[in-house]
Short mmCIF file of C-alpha atoms in Angstrom, two decimals:
data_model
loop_
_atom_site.label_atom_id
_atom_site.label_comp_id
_atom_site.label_asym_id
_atom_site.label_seq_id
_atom_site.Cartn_x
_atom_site.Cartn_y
_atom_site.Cartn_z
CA UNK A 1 -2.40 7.13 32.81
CA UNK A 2 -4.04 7.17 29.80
CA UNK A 3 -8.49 6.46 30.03
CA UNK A 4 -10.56 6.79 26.86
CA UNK A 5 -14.05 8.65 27.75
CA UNK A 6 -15.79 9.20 24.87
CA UNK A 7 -16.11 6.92 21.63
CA UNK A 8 -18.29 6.77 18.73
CA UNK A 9 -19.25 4.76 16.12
CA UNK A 10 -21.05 5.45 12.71
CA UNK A 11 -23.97 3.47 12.47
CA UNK A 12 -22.68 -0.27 13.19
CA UNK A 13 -19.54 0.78 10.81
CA UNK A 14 -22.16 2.31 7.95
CA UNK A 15 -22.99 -1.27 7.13
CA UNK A 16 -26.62 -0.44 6.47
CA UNK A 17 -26.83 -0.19 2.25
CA UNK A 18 -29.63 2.34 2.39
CA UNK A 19 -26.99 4.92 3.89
CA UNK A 20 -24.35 4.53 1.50
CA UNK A 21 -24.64 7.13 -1.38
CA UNK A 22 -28.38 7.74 -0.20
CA UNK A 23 -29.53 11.67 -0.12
CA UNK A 24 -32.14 11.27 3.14
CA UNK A 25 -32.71 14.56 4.54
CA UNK A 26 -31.18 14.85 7.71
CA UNK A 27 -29.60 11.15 7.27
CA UNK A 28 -26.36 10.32 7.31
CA UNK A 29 -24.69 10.76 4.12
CA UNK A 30 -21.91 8.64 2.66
CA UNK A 31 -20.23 9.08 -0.72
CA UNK A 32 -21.02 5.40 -2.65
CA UNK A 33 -18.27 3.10 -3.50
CA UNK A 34 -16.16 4.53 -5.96
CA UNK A 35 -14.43 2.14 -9.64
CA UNK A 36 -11.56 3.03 -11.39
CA UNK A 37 -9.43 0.80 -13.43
CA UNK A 38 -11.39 -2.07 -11.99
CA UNK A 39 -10.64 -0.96 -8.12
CA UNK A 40 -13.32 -0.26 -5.59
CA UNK A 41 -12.91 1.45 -2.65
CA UNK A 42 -15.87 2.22 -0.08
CA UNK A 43 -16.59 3.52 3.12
CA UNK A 44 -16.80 0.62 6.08
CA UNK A 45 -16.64 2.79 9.22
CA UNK A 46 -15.89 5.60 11.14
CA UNK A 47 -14.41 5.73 14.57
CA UNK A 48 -14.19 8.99 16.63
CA UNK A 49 -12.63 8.75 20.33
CA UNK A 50 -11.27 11.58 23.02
CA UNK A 51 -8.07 9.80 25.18
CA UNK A 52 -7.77 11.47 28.62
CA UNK A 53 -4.14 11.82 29.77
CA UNK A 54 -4.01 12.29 33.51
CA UNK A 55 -1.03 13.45 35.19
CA UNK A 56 -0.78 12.15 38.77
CA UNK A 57 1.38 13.18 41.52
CA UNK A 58 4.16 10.78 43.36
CA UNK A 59 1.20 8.34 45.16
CA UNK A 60 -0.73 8.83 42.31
CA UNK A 61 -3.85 9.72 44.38
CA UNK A 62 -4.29 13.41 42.79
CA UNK A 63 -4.50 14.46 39.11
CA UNK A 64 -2.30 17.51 38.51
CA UNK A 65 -2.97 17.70 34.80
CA UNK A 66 -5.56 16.47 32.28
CA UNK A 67 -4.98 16.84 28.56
CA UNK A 68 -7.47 15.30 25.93
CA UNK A 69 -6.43 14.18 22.70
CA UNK A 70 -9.21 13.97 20.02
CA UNK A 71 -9.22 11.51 17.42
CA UNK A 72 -10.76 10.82 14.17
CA UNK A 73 -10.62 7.50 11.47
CA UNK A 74 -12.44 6.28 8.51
CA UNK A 75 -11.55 2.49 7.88
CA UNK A 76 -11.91 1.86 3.72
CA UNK A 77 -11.59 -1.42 1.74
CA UNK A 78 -10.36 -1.52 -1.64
CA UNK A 79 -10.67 -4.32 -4.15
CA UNK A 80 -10.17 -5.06 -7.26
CA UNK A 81 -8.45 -7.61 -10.10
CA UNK A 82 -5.65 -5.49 -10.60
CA UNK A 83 -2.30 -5.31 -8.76
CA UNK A 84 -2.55 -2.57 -6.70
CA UNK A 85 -0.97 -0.51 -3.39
CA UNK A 86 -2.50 1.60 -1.01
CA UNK A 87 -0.86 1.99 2.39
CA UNK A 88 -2.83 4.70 4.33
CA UNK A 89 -5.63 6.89 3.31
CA UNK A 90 -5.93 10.87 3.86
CA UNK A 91 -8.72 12.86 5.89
CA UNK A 92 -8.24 16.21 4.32
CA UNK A 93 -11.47 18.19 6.36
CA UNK A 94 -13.80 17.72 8.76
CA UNK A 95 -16.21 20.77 9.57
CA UNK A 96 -18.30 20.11 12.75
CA UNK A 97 -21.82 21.51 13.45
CA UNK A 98 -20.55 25.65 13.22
CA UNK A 99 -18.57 24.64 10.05
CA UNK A 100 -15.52 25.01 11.63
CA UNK A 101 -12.51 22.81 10.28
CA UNK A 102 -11.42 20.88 14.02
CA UNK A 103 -8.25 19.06 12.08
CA UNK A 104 -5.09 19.42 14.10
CA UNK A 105 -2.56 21.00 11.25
CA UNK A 106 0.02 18.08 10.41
CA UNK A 107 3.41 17.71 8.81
CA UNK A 108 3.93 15.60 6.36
CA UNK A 109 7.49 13.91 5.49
CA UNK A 110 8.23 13.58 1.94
CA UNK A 111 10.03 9.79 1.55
CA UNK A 112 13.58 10.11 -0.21
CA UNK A 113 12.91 8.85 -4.17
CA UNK A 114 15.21 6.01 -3.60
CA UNK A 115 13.51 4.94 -0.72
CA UNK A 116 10.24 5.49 -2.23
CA UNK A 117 11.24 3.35 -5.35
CA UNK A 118 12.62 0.56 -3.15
CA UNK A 119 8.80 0.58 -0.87
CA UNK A 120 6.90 0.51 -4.72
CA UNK A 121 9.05 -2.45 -5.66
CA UNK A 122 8.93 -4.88 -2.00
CA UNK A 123 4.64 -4.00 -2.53
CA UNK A 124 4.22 -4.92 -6.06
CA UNK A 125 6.56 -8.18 -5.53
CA UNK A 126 4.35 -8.95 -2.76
CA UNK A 127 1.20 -9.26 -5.08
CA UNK A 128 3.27 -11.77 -7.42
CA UNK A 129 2.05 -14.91 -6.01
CA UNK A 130 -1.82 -13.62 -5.59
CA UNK A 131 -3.78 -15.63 -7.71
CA UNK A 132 -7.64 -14.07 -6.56
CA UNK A 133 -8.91 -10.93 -6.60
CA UNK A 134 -6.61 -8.38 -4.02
CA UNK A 135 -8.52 -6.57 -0.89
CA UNK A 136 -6.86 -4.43 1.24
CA UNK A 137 -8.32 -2.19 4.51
CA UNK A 138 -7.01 1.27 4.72
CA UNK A 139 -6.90 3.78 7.28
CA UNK A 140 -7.44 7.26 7.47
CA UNK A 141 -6.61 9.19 10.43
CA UNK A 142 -6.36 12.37 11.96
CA UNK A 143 -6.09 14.13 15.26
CA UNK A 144 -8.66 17.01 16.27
CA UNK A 145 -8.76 20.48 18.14
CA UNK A 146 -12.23 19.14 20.06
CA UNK A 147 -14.57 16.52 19.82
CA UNK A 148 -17.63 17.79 16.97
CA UNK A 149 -20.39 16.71 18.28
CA UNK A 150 -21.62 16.75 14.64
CA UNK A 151 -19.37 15.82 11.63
CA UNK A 152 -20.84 18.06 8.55
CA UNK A 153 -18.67 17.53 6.71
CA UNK A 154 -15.78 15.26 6.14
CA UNK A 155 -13.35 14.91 3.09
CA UNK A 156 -10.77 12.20 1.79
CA UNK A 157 -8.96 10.61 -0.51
CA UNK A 158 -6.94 7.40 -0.58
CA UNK A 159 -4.06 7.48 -3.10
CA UNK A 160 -3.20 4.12 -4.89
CA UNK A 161 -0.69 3.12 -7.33
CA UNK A 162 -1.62 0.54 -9.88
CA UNK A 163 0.10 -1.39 -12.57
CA UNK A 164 -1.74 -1.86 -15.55
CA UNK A 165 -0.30 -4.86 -16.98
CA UNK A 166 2.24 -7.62 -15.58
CA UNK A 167 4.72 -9.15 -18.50
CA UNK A 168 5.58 -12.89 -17.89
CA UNK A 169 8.74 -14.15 -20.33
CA UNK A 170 10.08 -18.00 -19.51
CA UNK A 171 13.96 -17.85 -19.26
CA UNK A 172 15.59 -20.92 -20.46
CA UNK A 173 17.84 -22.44 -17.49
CA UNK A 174 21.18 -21.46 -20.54
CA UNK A 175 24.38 -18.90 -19.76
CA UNK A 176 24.09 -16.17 -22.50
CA UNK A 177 26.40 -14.03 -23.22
CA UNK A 178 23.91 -11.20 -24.36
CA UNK A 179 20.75 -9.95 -22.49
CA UNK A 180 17.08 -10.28 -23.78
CA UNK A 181 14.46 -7.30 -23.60
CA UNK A 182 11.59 -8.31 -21.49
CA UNK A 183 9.29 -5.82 -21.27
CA UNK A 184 10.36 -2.28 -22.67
CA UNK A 185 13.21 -0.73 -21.34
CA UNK A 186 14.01 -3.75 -19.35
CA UNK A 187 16.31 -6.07 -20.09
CA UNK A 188 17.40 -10.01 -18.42
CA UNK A 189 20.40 -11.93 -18.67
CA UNK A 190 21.01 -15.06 -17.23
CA UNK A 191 24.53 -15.20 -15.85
CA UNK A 192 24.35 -18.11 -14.07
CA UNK A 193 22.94 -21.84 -14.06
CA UNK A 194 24.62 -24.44 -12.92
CA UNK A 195 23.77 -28.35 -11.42
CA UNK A 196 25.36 -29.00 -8.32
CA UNK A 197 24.72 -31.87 -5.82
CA UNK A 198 20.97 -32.12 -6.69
CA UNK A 199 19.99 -28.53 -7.35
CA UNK A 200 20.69 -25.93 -9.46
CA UNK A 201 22.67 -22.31 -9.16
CA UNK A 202 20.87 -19.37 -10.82
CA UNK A 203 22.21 -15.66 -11.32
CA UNK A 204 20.59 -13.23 -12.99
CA UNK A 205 21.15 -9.21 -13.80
CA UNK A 206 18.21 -7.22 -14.55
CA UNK A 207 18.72 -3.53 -16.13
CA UNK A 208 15.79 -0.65 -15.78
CA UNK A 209 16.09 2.43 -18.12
CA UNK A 210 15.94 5.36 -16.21
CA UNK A 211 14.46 8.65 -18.20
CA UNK A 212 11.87 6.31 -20.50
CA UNK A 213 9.66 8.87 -22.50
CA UNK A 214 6.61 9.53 -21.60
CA UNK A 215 7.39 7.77 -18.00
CA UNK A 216 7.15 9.95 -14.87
CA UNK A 217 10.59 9.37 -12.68
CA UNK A 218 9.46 6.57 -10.29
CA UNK A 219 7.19 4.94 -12.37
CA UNK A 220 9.39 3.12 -14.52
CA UNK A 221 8.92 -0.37 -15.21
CA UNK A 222 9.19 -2.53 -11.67
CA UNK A 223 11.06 -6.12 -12.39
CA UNK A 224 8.51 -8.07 -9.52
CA UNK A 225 11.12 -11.26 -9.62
CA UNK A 226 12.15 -14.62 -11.20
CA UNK A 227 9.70 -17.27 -10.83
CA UNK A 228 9.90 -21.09 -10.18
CA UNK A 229 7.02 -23.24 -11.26
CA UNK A 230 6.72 -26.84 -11.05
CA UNK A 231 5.37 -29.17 -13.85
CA UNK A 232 1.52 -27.86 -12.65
CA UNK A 233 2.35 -24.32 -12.87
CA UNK A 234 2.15 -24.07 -9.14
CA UNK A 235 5.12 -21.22 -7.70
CA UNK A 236 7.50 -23.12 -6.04
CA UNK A 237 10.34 -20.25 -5.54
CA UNK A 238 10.14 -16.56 -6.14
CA UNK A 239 13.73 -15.25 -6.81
CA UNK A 240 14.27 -11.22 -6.33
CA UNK A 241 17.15 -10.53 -3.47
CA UNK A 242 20.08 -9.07 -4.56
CA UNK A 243 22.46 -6.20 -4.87
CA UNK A 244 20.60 -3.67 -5.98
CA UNK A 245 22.55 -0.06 -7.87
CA UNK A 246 20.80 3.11 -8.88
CA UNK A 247 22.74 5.18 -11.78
CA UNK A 248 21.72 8.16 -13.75
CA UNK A 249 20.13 5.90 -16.21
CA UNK A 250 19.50 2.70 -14.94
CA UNK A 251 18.37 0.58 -11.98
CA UNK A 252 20.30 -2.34 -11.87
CA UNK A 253 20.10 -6.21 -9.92
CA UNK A 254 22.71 -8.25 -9.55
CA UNK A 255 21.64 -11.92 -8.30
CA UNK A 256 24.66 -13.42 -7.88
CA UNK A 257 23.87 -17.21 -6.74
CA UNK A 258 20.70 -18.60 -5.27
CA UNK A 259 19.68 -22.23 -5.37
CA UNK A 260 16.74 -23.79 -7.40
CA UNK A 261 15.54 -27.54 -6.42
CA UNK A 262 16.29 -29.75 -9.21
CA UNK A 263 12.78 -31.52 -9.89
CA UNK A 264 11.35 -27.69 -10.62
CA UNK A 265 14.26 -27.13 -13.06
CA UNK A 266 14.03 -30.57 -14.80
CA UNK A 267 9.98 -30.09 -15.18
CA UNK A 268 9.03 -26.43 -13.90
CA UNK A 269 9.59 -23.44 -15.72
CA UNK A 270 11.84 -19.55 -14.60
CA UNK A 271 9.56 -17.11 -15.53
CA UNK A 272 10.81 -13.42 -15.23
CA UNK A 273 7.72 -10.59 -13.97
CA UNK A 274 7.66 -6.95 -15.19
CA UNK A 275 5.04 -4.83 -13.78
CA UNK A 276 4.52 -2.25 -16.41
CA UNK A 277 2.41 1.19 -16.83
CA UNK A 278 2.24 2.34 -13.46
CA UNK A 279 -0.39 5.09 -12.89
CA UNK A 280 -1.49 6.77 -9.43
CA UNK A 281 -5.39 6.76 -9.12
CA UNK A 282 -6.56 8.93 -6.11
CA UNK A 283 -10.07 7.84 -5.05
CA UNK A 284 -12.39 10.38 -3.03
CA UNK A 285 -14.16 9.87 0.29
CA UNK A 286 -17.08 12.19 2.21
CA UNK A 287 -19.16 11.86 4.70
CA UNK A 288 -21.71 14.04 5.83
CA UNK A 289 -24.13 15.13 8.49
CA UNK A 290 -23.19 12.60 11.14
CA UNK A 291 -23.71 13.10 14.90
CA UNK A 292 -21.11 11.63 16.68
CA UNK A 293 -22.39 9.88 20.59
CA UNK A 294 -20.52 10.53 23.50
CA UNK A 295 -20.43 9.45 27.16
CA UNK A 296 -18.76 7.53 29.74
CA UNK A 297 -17.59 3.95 28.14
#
């Protein structure tokens, strides 16, 4: 059985402008929204809550065993023009009211650099077909020894990787037999495109130099897809599964056959996406002097 007794929230989610950023003596105190390469990220709310795990014999009538388990989370919005990821945010300390750190140690799994390529390419594709500005809500969490009664101090950061520019190149619908550089160090060729009852059959192979100078392994160049626009520009199709190889030197897709609707070929437009000049930005959070209200909910 699992009962949640205590629960707090910071000041209707820290909505209230003259608490963000403000120095009020004895106030709450929350760090202002923070810009960087045209990204904001601010503070929305804080939630802190104690779950009560009760361990009940056979009729469940008596409670052998009660453990607590102390939470704490900082929900953060970030938004911006850019094409941007951030998955989950980080809650690095949190003294309470005797400046004691209360953070439950934690392990963190580093992900495999294959897989972590493969996660930084399925994001950015995602953002292809955004047309407005991006927003996304993070989450910061941790668990805690005990429940602070006061948060003094609290620390984060939220770690976001950005692409600084997106390349656009229109591929004419014709077989070469040599490939064409589309953004630096990547290169398209167009293996396949063919009419057949009413719609056409496109392959492609795209090539990513590993090892570019100046690049940080990971951060090379991320091919975001083949697009199909119609006669109004409008994205019709957006082309990117495939076999996908990682050498040495190169990441490599192979898209061996997919279909394109005739009317978009005859009027539209392919248009091949490079997201290009990746940088990690790593924006701060902290929150200060907050007493946290508990009782029976």
């Amino acid at each position: 059985m699992r009962v949640r007794t205590r629960a707090s929230l910071a000041a209707g989610f820290l909505g209230l402008a003259a608490m963000l950023g403000a120095g009020v003596d004895d106030g709450v105190r929350v760090s202002a929204p923070v810009t960087k390469a045209g990204i904001t990220c601010r503070v929305q709310g804080v939630n802190a809550t104690t779950a009560l795990n009760l361990d009940t014999g056979m009729e469940g009538k008596r409670v052998r065993r009660a453990e607590a388990q102390h939470t704490i989370s900082v929900q953060l919005t970030l938004e911006g023009e850019a094409v941007f990821i951030a998955t989950q945010g980080e809650i690095l300390t949190l003294l309470d009211q005797r400046e004691h750190d209360v953070l439950t140690p934690q392990q963190v799994a580093e992900m495999p650099p294959e897989q972590a390529r493969q996660a930084l390419e399925e994001a950015l594709r995602s953002g292809l077909q955004r047309d407005r500005s991006q927003r996304t809500y993070v989450n910061a969490h941790r668990y805690l020894e005990r429940f602070p009664a006061t948060i003094m101090k609290l620390t984060g950061s939220v770690p976001v990787m950005m692409a600084h520019t997106l390349t656009r190149a229109v591929i004419k619908p014709v077989v070469s037999a040599e490939a064409v550089e589309i953004a630096p160090g990547v290169t398209f060729l167009l293996t396949l495109a063919e009419q057949r009852d009413g719609q056409w059959a496109i392959g492609y192979e795209v090539r990513t130099r590993r090892g570019l100078k100046g690049i940080t392994p990971g951060r090379e160049p991320v091919f975001g897809g083949l697009l199909v626009r119609d006669a109004g520009g409008q994205i019709r199709q957006h082309l990117y599964y495939g076999q996908q190889v990682e050498t040495r030197d190169e990441y490599i897709l192979v898209v061996k056959e997919v279909g394109v609707a005739d009317e978009y070929m005859r009027s539209g437009t392919l248009e091949a996406c490079v997201f290009v000049g990746l940088e990690e930005l790593n924006f701060d959070f902290e929150i200060a002097n907050m007493p946290l209200a508990t009782g029976d909910k």
